[in-house]
Amino acid sequence: MNKLLNQLIEQKILLFDGALGTMLQKAGLEAGQCPEHWNITNQSTIAEIHKQYINAGAQVITTNTFGGSRAKLQTYGLDNDCHRINYNGVALAKQAAHGKALVAASIGPTGKLMHPMGELHFDMAYDMFKEQVLAFVEAGADLVIIETMVDLQETRAALLAVKENSSLPVVCSTSFDERMRTLTGSDPITIATVLEGLGADIIGANCSGGPEQLLPVIEQLASVCNVPIIVQPNAGLPELINNETVFHLSPEAFASFGPKLIEAGASCIGGCCGTTPLHIKALWETVKLLDPCPYKPHPVTCIAGRTGTLFISHDLAPIIIGERINPTGRSKLAEDIRSGAMDLVRQEALAQVQNGADALDVNMGVPGLDESAAMRQAIEIIQSLVGVPLSIDTTNPIALETGLRYFCGKALINSINAEPSSLEQLLPIAKKYGATILALPLDGCNLPLTAAERFAIAEKIIAAAKKEGIEQHNIVIDGLCLTAGAQQEYAYEAIRAIQMYKSKLGVATALGVSNVSFGLPRRDILNSTFLAMALSAGLNMAIINPHDLRMKETFLASQVLMNYDTGSKSYITSVKQTNTQTPTNNENITAIQKIRTAVIQGEKTLIAQYIHEALTKQEDALAIVNQALVPAMEDIGVSYFKGEAFLPQVMMAAETMRNAFQELKKTMPENEMPQYGTVVLATVKGDIHDLGKNIVGALMENNGFRVIDLGKDVSAESIVTAASEYNAEIVGLSALMTTTMPEMEKVINQLREHNITTKVMVGGAVVTQEYADSIQADAYASDALDALRKAKAIVLQ
Amino acid sequence: MYEILVDLPIQIPLGETYRYMGFPANYNDIPGQIIRMVEEEVSVATAVLKPRATYHTMAYDAAENTLYNKEGHLRLIGSSICMHLSSCTKVTIFTCTVGPAIDPLMDTYFKKGEYTRALIIDAIGSAAVEYIVDTLNQYLNTAAYRQQHSLVSRFSPGYGGWGLTIQKDLVDLAGGAAIGIKVTDASLLIPRKSVSGIIGWVPGLEKIQQGITSPCTLCQIPKCKNPICKGGAS
């Protein structure tokens, strides 16, 4: 870390400059003008501002390139000048500094939201930052400062762009809101954990608020950071006075916070919005004789997601890593991953976290699949849904690097073993991305049956990791769970190994508990008992199925008995709730049952295949209709009325029925299809709401009715004509507004006048049974499923 | 004169989208394939939505139930709305829309048999327009605060017993035509994903304690199944 670190070590406190934007406005920058364009058009002004800060005492000056990304410049039509603007920014600062100050090339946010909230994908952001970095290197910047960042993922893209395209030291400074969170929900501890792991040389906070608001942020950063900390507050909180934003802290008032910020843990200090050379000069007077806080936090094993960090220690409660996103032995999940749909992946991510998983293991090992692409897709999907840390479960170096690159956090690598190829290929990747390693005590020779053998291998992995620059606190060791069914005498060695790791090495431990019961009946009993043993021995990370009720109960009870669950609060809350288990997979279901289940679960893409399979197995098409499809809609209806399923699932079932009938029509004669009759549907005159009517039509059409949908805003005359023309059994009328409801009575009266005996069913948000009775409608439907049920009742009478 | 806001930033609120689709609030067991479809339709919708608003702040005479300025006036009829605004000295009338793109998308999905996507895109449209109204409401909260006023909860025609027939006059005065909003003979707004309403200003910064906090608490419609309904008569 060249001159920057040397200067820091010599001087102890390093003074950065203040706001550039504030000074540019004073120099005549108008609203709507691009500040960075002045690197081309007003070079002398830029240089003069830098000189003013140097004369005020700043030892590091920041270039006028904060908004110099291609995306930002594009908003001014200046993207073609991107390289020139960034190059000039550094060149002007170097010229002004003339060796008296270091030049920090500034990178700010692109102004675009990162995927999935916005359209900016990681690689796009990386490329934009890389473009800036290359210009900085060419112009001779001394370091890069990534500042005022509000999204950890965007910061990661910028940091990697610097690390991979230069050897410049890099400062990462984040802006937090009043809840001490970034825009996308990251707290200071998580920011520090992730960025320090990725190689940031200095970490800190700027903007956000005045110096008082940043004090607690710096304290939090200092509690985990082992690199120097920077703070650059605004000159107080902004106020809008006469349509102008004013920062009200005077230089003296601003500077008075300097000693407190140093005491809180900062060793680099400067100013942001509203500060001027006077603020910086006053600040230096208050801090120049101070020493930075000598306290350095003791490093603790941890993993992090975007919204939080999990610390792993023998003083802290153990955590659950959900193991369910793993296609091994699970054909449906494998197909879901192979197809790219990732529906089950989404479901498992949400469900496992809901059931208490603190982190999620992600394994995309499907034979024949591009594991790297699948891993990237899965991680981007999962982290858009949940903010927990992830365990990247692969030994494929390409898939591992992909996973670590796109994961917004500090991941656990599951796993690295002592085989030379594993150490050589995977340790450098772990080091680069700052991941925590799960070390598996295997060395490619004989299986280590005893705890002592595993311990010896673990020591080798730790030594190799240290050579790579990975400290012990970034290593977790697996107890290596063997199956009691095949190696009963060695099953308990995993427990002994955990005890040895804890007592002799002090490292954190992990165990994939479920392996112990493979091949034996009532796996839940064995798994939960083994889990209790492992927790008692000091297990820190339990890799389990969080849906397994018995495992969950054992885990919660252990937390009480080991005094982690203070006051037994979590345990008491949990046992008061009912927790239904996910039904286990039954491979012996019949083809008919499979179809029925597929309709209920809305598996519209697979239903044709199931129908085809059933017909191939000699199932009768009529039997499929009467024993699978019709009962399935009744089942979903029952679930709906019980409040266990909702309209979207009903719609999925209707789509599945549609696809099922389309497949059946290929072999089943038209006259054998269920036929309940003809329904004419319409939203009445003056009313343009048709969603409800369309849903009714969808259900009826796929449950044996012929539907004539007249659309919306339909006159009574048109409805009556259609009822007669199509010889409809039922006319269904929808109205959403009290002002349009009276049209329903018109339709009924006209039908009677023309002696048309079609039955009339009414429905809509404002329609009631009482109203239906008052206008002598034949039926009232409270919702779409009620409409289907009553329509069938009408025609079957 | 009314103010016009165009190209308002929009972030589709997923929780509200799921609620408009028919899931209960904070429901956690949404099937993965539905989540995926919602993600896809949010992308589709974001590309075609045109979030716009107009608003017009006018003086309000509570004794006469009339809003007025030099350009015009409008008398409010309906005990619920008059009671709601009884302490107000100013009101802001507004219109919001996300544009006409949702309806044809929904029609296309239904025709293709993609009922779930149709449901989703309709829900997204409803959530999006409410998001825009919320955004406008927050902006007005700030403006009111700066002028030492508090706002009462917003009220739209057709809710809480306030008749729909005022819709045309309200939209005219609020400038809805400038953002493409029309009113049908049956007093419905086109495009469908549009909202009009009124927000009352009360002098002072103390939190307003009224018996009425939401139009729904005044609503006389029993068993209203409109997803926006958060309670009311049953």
mmCIF file of C-alpha atoms in Angstrom, chain A residues 66-308:
data_model
loop_
_atom_site.group_PDB
_atom_site.id
_atom_site.type_symbol
_atom_site.label_atom_id
_atom_site.label_comp_id
_atom_site.label_asym_id
_atom_site.label_seq_id
_atom_site.Cartn_x
_atom_site.Cartn_y
_atom_site.Cartn_z
ATOM 1 C CA PHE A 66 -17.349 11.567 -8.396
ATOM 2 C CA GLY A 67 -20.009 11.533 -11.130
ATOM 3 C CA GLY A 68 -17.567 10.367 -13.791
ATOM 4 C CA SER A 69 -19.132 7.000 -14.559
ATOM 5 C CA ARG A 70 -20.458 6.515 -18.067
ATOM 6 C CA ALA A 71 -24.023 6.165 -16.741
ATOM 7 C CA LYS A 72 -23.880 9.475 -14.915
ATOM 8 C CA LEU A 73 -22.213 11.331 -17.790
ATOM 9 C CA GLN A 74 -24.780 9.936 -20.196
ATOM 10 C CA THR A 75 -27.473 11.960 -18.440
ATOM 11 C CA TYR A 76 -25.633 15.077 -19.595
ATOM 12 C CA GLY A 77 -24.793 13.724 -23.036
ATOM 13 C CA LEU A 78 -21.120 13.588 -22.063
ATOM 14 C CA ASP A 79 -20.505 9.833 -22.101
ATOM 15 C CA ASN A 80 -18.130 10.138 -25.053
ATOM 16 C CA ASP A 81 -15.887 12.293 -22.878
ATOM 17 C CA CYS A 82 -15.788 9.690 -20.099
ATOM 18 C CA HIS A 83 -12.103 8.831 -20.407
ATOM 19 C CA ARG A 84 -11.011 12.440 -20.851
ATOM 20 C CA ILE A 85 -13.038 13.676 -17.880
ATOM 21 C CA ASN A 86 -11.639 11.020 -15.564
ATOM 22 C CA TYR A 87 -8.086 11.395 -16.832
ATOM 23 C CA ASN A 88 -8.217 15.169 -16.532
ATOM 24 C CA GLY A 89 -9.666 14.932 -13.045
ATOM 25 C CA VAL A 90 -6.586 13.103 -11.832
ATOM 26 C CA ALA A 91 -4.150 15.144 -13.920
ATOM 27 C CA LEU A 92 -5.509 18.449 -12.592
ATOM 28 C CA ALA A 93 -5.300 17.222 -9.006
ATOM 29 C CA LYS A 94 -1.729 16.012 -9.478
ATOM 30 C CA GLN A 95 -0.791 19.301 -11.035
ATOM 31 C CA ALA A 96 -2.300 21.212 -8.125
ATOM 32 C CA ALA A 97 -0.795 18.891 -5.520
ATOM 33 C CA HIS A 98 2.687 19.109 -6.960
ATOM 34 C CA GLY A 99 3.813 16.349 -4.638
ATOM 35 C CA LYS A 100 2.463 18.025 -1.501
ATOM 36 C CA ALA A 101 -0.610 15.806 -1.224
ATOM 37 C CA LEU A 102 -1.760 12.387 -2.346
ATOM 38 C CA VAL A 103 -4.355 12.283 -5.121
ATOM 39 C CA ALA A 104 -7.404 10.116 -4.415
ATOM 40 C CA ALA A 105 -9.389 9.423 -7.585
ATOM 41 C CA SER A 106 -13.058 9.549 -6.693
ATOM 42 C CA ILE A 107 -15.670 7.019 -7.779
ATOM 43 C CA GLY A 108 -19.289 7.690 -6.826
ATOM 44 C CA PRO A 109 -22.535 5.814 -7.423
ATOM 45 C CA THR A 110 -23.730 5.367 -11.003
ATOM 46 C CA GLY A 111 -27.127 6.713 -9.953
ATOM 47 C CA LYS A 112 -28.801 3.549 -11.153
ATOM 48 C CA LEU A 113 -30.345 0.912 -8.946
ATOM 49 C CA MET A 114 -28.618 -2.459 -9.041
ATOM 50 C CA HIS A 115 -30.492 -5.563 -10.076
ATOM 51 C CA PRO A 116 -32.949 -6.852 -8.843
ATOM 52 C CA MET A 117 -34.317 -3.520 -7.618
ATOM 53 C CA GLY A 118 -33.179 -1.826 -10.810
ATOM 54 C CA GLU A 119 -31.824 -2.575 -14.228
ATOM 55 C CA LEU A 120 -28.107 -2.258 -13.568
ATOM 56 C CA HIS A 121 -26.493 -5.705 -13.520
ATOM 57 C CA PHE A 122 -23.268 -6.376 -11.681
ATOM 58 C CA ASP A 123 -21.114 -6.795 -14.784
ATOM 59 C CA MET A 124 -22.444 -3.567 -16.299
ATOM 60 C CA ALA A 125 -21.577 -1.653 -13.134
ATOM 61 C CA TYR A 126 -18.147 -3.310 -13.022
ATOM 62 C CA ASP A 127 -17.391 -2.287 -16.609
ATOM 63 C CA MET A 128 -18.320 1.328 -15.929
ATOM 64 C CA PHE A 129 -16.103 1.487 -12.880
ATOM 65 C CA LYS A 130 -13.298 -0.274 -14.720
ATOM 66 C CA GLU A 131 -13.403 2.421 -17.381
ATOM 67 C CA GLN A 132 -12.837 5.063 -14.717
ATOM 68 C CA VAL A 133 -10.091 3.063 -13.005
ATOM 69 C CA LEU A 134 -8.091 2.627 -16.203
ATOM 70 C CA ALA A 135 -8.170 6.397 -16.755
ATOM 71 C CA PHE A 136 -7.054 6.959 -13.149
ATOM 72 C CA VAL A 137 -4.122 4.591 -13.523
ATOM 73 C CA GLU A 138 -3.059 6.230 -16.769
ATOM 74 C CA ALA A 139 -3.136 9.660 -15.173
ATOM 75 C CA GLY A 140 -1.140 8.551 -12.155
ATOM 76 C CA ALA A 141 -3.581 8.582 -9.223
ATOM 77 C CA ASP A 142 -2.110 7.590 -5.865
ATOM 78 C CA LEU A 143 -5.227 5.827 -4.625
ATOM 79 C CA VAL A 144 -8.916 5.414 -5.374
ATOM 80 C CA ILE A 145 -11.717 6.509 -3.085
ATOM 81 C CA ILE A 146 -15.100 4.871 -3.648
ATOM 82 C CA GLU A 147 -17.402 7.216 -1.790
ATOM 83 C CA THR A 148 -20.981 8.009 -0.840
ATOM 84 C CA MET A 149 -22.033 4.540 -1.859
ATOM 85 C CA VAL A 150 -25.505 3.413 -0.798
ATOM 86 C CA ASP A 151 -25.578 -0.123 -2.176
ATOM 87 C CA LEU A 152 -23.110 -2.759 -0.999
ATOM 88 C CA GLN A 153 -23.321 -4.637 -4.295
ATOM 89 C CA GLU A 154 -22.420 -1.515 -6.267
ATOM 90 C CA THR A 155 -19.517 -0.907 -3.908
ATOM 91 C CA ARG A 156 -18.346 -4.481 -4.466
ATOM 92 C CA ALA A 157 -18.434 -3.970 -8.221
ATOM 93 C CA ALA A 158 -16.351 -0.789 -7.877
ATOM 94 C CA LEU A 159 -13.912 -2.382 -5.425
ATOM 95 C CA LEU A 160 -13.341 -5.401 -7.657
ATOM 96 C CA ALA A 161 -12.880 -3.078 -10.635
ATOM 97 C CA VAL A 162 -10.075 -1.315 -8.757
ATOM 98 C CA LYS A 163 -8.464 -4.486 -7.389
ATOM 99 C CA GLU A 164 -8.527 -6.329 -10.706
ATOM 100 C CA ASN A 165 -7.365 -3.453 -12.892
ATOM 101 C CA SER A 166 -4.806 -1.663 -10.782
ATOM 102 C CA SER A 167 -2.536 -1.991 -7.797
ATOM 103 C CA LEU A 168 -3.823 1.222 -6.256
ATOM 104 C CA PRO A 169 -4.876 1.304 -2.598
ATOM 105 C CA VAL A 170 -8.587 1.735 -2.258
ATOM 106 C CA VAL A 171 -10.790 3.538 0.227
ATOM 107 C CA CYS A 172 -14.438 2.456 0.503
ATOM 108 C CA SER A 173 -16.748 4.993 2.127
ATOM 109 C CA THR A 174 -20.494 4.445 2.550
ATOM 110 C CA SER A 175 -23.456 6.681 3.224
ATOM 111 C CA PHE A 176 -26.010 5.576 5.849
ATOM 112 C CA ASP A 177 -29.481 6.794 6.733
ATOM 113 C CA GLU A 178 -30.782 7.720 10.187
ATOM 114 C CA ARG A 179 -31.382 4.014 10.943
ATOM 115 C CA MET A 180 -27.679 3.375 10.243
ATOM 116 C CA ARG A 181 -28.528 1.386 7.117
ATOM 117 C CA THR A 182 -27.714 1.940 3.469
ATOM 118 C CA LEU A 183 -30.440 2.378 0.882
ATOM 119 C CA THR A 184 -30.448 -1.380 0.287
ATOM 120 C CA GLY A 185 -30.434 -2.337 3.950
ATOM 121 C CA SER A 186 -26.792 -2.970 4.885
ATOM 122 C CA ASP A 187 -25.535 -2.021 8.340
ATOM 123 C CA PRO A 188 -22.031 -0.712 9.114
ATOM 124 C CA ILE A 189 -20.790 -4.030 10.511
ATOM 125 C CA THR A 190 -21.823 -5.900 7.396
ATOM 126 C CA ILE A 191 -20.297 -3.231 5.160
ATOM 127 C CA ALA A 192 -16.993 -3.481 7.030
ATOM 128 C CA THR A 193 -17.020 -7.290 7.108
ATOM 129 C CA VAL A 194 -17.654 -7.694 3.409
ATOM 130 C CA LEU A 195 -15.401 -4.911 2.130
ATOM 131 C CA GLU A 196 -12.457 -5.758 4.367
ATOM 132 C CA GLY A 197 -12.699 -9.329 3.103
ATOM 133 C CA LEU A 198 -12.631 -8.095 -0.479
ATOM 134 C CA GLY A 199 -9.455 -6.151 0.183
ATOM 135 C CA ALA A 200 -10.468 -2.553 0.909
ATOM 136 C CA ASP A 201 -7.498 -0.774 2.470
ATOM 137 C CA ILE A 202 -9.490 1.862 4.310
ATOM 138 C CA ILE A 203 -13.190 1.649 5.172
ATOM 139 C CA GLY A 204 -15.485 4.373 6.383
ATOM 140 C CA ALA A 205 -18.500 6.598 6.101
ATOM 141 C CA ASN A 206 -19.193 9.946 4.550
ATOM 142 C CA CYS A 207 -22.089 12.274 3.815
ATOM 143 C CA SER A 208 -25.119 10.719 5.598
ATOM 144 C CA GLY A 209 -25.347 13.490 8.131
ATOM 145 C CA GLY A 210 -23.275 15.800 10.285
ATOM 146 C CA PRO A 211 -20.370 14.647 12.472
ATOM 147 C CA GLU A 212 -22.692 13.889 15.381
ATOM 148 C CA GLN A 213 -24.783 11.545 13.215
ATOM 149 C CA LEU A 214 -21.686 9.665 12.050
ATOM 150 C CA LEU A 215 -20.249 9.015 15.504
ATOM 151 C CA PRO A 216 -22.231 5.823 16.156
ATOM 152 C CA VAL A 217 -21.485 4.629 12.614
ATOM 153 C CA ILE A 218 -17.747 4.982 13.180
ATOM 154 C CA GLU A 219 -18.060 3.194 16.510
ATOM 155 C CA GLN A 220 -19.745 0.268 14.808
ATOM 156 C CA LEU A 221 -17.171 0.146 12.024
ATOM 157 C CA ALA A 222 -14.378 0.256 14.569
ATOM 158 C CA SER A 223 -15.850 -2.703 16.447
ATOM 159 C CA VAL A 224 -15.021 -5.023 13.540
ATOM 160 C CA CYS A 225 -12.537 -3.265 11.237
ATOM 161 C CA ASN A 226 -8.888 -4.227 11.223
ATOM 162 C CA VAL A 227 -8.045 -1.636 8.583
ATOM 163 C CA PRO A 228 -7.920 2.157 9.079
ATOM 164 C CA ILE A 229 -11.243 3.954 9.220
ATOM 165 C CA ILE A 230 -12.163 7.154 7.393
ATOM 166 C CA VAL A 231 -14.917 9.611 8.250
ATOM 167 C CA GLN A 232 -16.017 12.586 6.166
ATOM 168 C CA PRO A 233 -19.199 14.126 7.577
ATOM 169 C CA ASN A 234 -21.312 16.907 6.113
ATOM 170 C CA ALA A 235 -21.240 20.322 7.721
ATOM 171 C CA GLY A 236 -24.340 19.386 9.703
ATOM 172 C CA LEU A 237 -27.839 18.433 8.541
ATOM 173 C CA PRO A 238 -29.142 20.189 5.409
ATOM 174 C CA GLU A 239 -31.900 22.794 5.583
ATOM 175 C CA LEU A 240 -33.908 24.246 2.767
ATOM 176 C CA ILE A 241 -33.769 28.029 3.040
ATOM 177 C CA ASN A 242 -35.142 30.135 0.187
ATOM 178 C CA ASN A 243 -34.971 27.149 -2.135
ATOM 179 C CA GLU A 244 -31.296 26.612 -1.344
ATOM 180 C CA THR A 245 -29.765 23.720 0.567
ATOM 181 C CA VAL A 246 -27.720 25.093 3.434
ATOM 182 C CA PHE A 247 -25.418 23.175 5.796
ATOM 183 C CA HIS A 248 -25.294 25.139 8.951
ATOM 184 C CA LEU A 249 -22.260 23.959 10.927
ATOM 185 C CA SER A 250 -19.535 26.607 11.093
ATOM 186 C CA PRO A 251 -15.914 25.531 10.651
ATOM 187 C CA GLU A 252 -15.346 25.719 14.396
ATOM 188 C CA ALA A 253 -18.471 23.767 15.293
ATOM 189 C CA PHE A 254 -17.625 21.156 12.652
ATOM 190 C CA ALA A 255 -14.053 20.859 13.862
ATOM 191 C CA SER A 256 -15.098 20.414 17.484
ATOM 192 C CA PHE A 257 -16.274 16.913 16.622
ATOM 193 C CA GLY A 258 -12.852 15.917 15.284
ATOM 194 C CA PRO A 259 -11.448 14.512 18.556
ATOM 195 C CA LYS A 260 -14.644 12.535 19.219
ATOM 196 C CA LEU A 261 -14.501 10.969 15.768
ATOM 197 C CA ILE A 262 -10.849 10.018 16.265
ATOM 198 C CA GLU A 263 -11.669 8.568 19.656
ATOM 199 C CA ALA A 264 -14.515 6.602 18.089
ATOM 200 C CA GLY A 265 -11.985 4.903 15.808
ATOM 201 C CA ALA A 266 -11.271 7.024 12.728
ATOM 202 C CA SER A 267 -7.709 7.706 11.672
ATOM 203 C CA CYS A 268 -8.532 9.384 8.344
ATOM 204 C CA ILE A 269 -10.770 12.421 8.497
ATOM 205 C CA GLY A 270 -12.148 15.031 6.144
ATOM 206 C CA GLY A 271 -15.411 16.648 5.141
ATOM 207 C CA CYS A 272 -18.311 16.172 2.747
ATOM 208 C CA CYS A 273 -21.244 18.341 1.662
ATOM 209 C CA GLY A 274 -21.149 21.889 2.917
ATOM 210 C CA THR A 275 -17.522 21.809 4.077
ATOM 211 C CA THR A 276 -14.932 24.255 2.775
ATOM 212 C CA PRO A 277 -11.180 24.774 3.190
ATOM 213 C CA LEU A 278 -12.006 26.702 6.365
ATOM 214 C CA HIS A 279 -13.729 23.640 7.821
ATOM 215 C CA ILE A 280 -10.748 21.452 6.925
ATOM 216 C CA LYS A 281 -8.249 23.896 8.363
ATOM 217 C CA ALA A 282 -10.207 24.155 11.614
ATOM 218 C CA LEU A 283 -10.576 20.371 11.741
ATOM 219 C CA TRP A 284 -6.837 19.801 11.423
ATOM 220 C CA GLU A 285 -6.166 22.086 14.353
ATOM 221 C CA THR A 286 -8.297 19.856 16.586
ATOM 222 C CA VAL A 287 -6.900 16.489 15.487
ATOM 223 C CA LYS A 288 -3.298 16.953 14.348
ATOM 224 C CA LEU A 289 -1.802 16.095 17.710
ATOM 225 C CA LEU A 290 -4.035 13.133 18.442
ATOM 226 C CA ASP A 291 -3.182 9.450 18.207
ATOM 227 C CA PRO A 292 -5.640 7.067 16.635
ATOM 228 C CA CYS A 293 -7.504 4.761 18.953
ATOM 229 C CA PRO A 294 -5.103 1.844 19.614
ATOM 230 C CA TYR A 295 -7.834 -0.731 20.099
ATOM 231 C CA LYS A 296 -8.078 -3.262 17.313
ATOM 232 C CA PRO A 297 -10.972 -5.696 17.471
ATOM 233 C CA HIS A 298 -10.285 -9.355 18.000
ATOM 234 C CA PRO A 299 -11.213 -11.080 14.744
ATOM 235 C CA VAL A 300 -14.221 -13.386 14.997
ATOM 236 C CA THR A 301 -15.409 -15.979 12.511
ATOM 237 C CA CYS A 302 -18.340 -14.633 10.563
ATOM 238 C CA ILE A 303 -20.423 -14.877 7.418
ATOM 239 C CA ALA A 304 -22.611 -12.126 6.033
ATOM 240 C CA GLY A 305 -25.492 -11.475 3.695
ATOM 241 C CA ARG A 306 -26.517 -8.086 2.387
ATOM 242 C CA THR A 307 -28.578 -7.199 5.431
ATOM 243 C CA GLY A 308 -26.664 -8.693 8.318
#
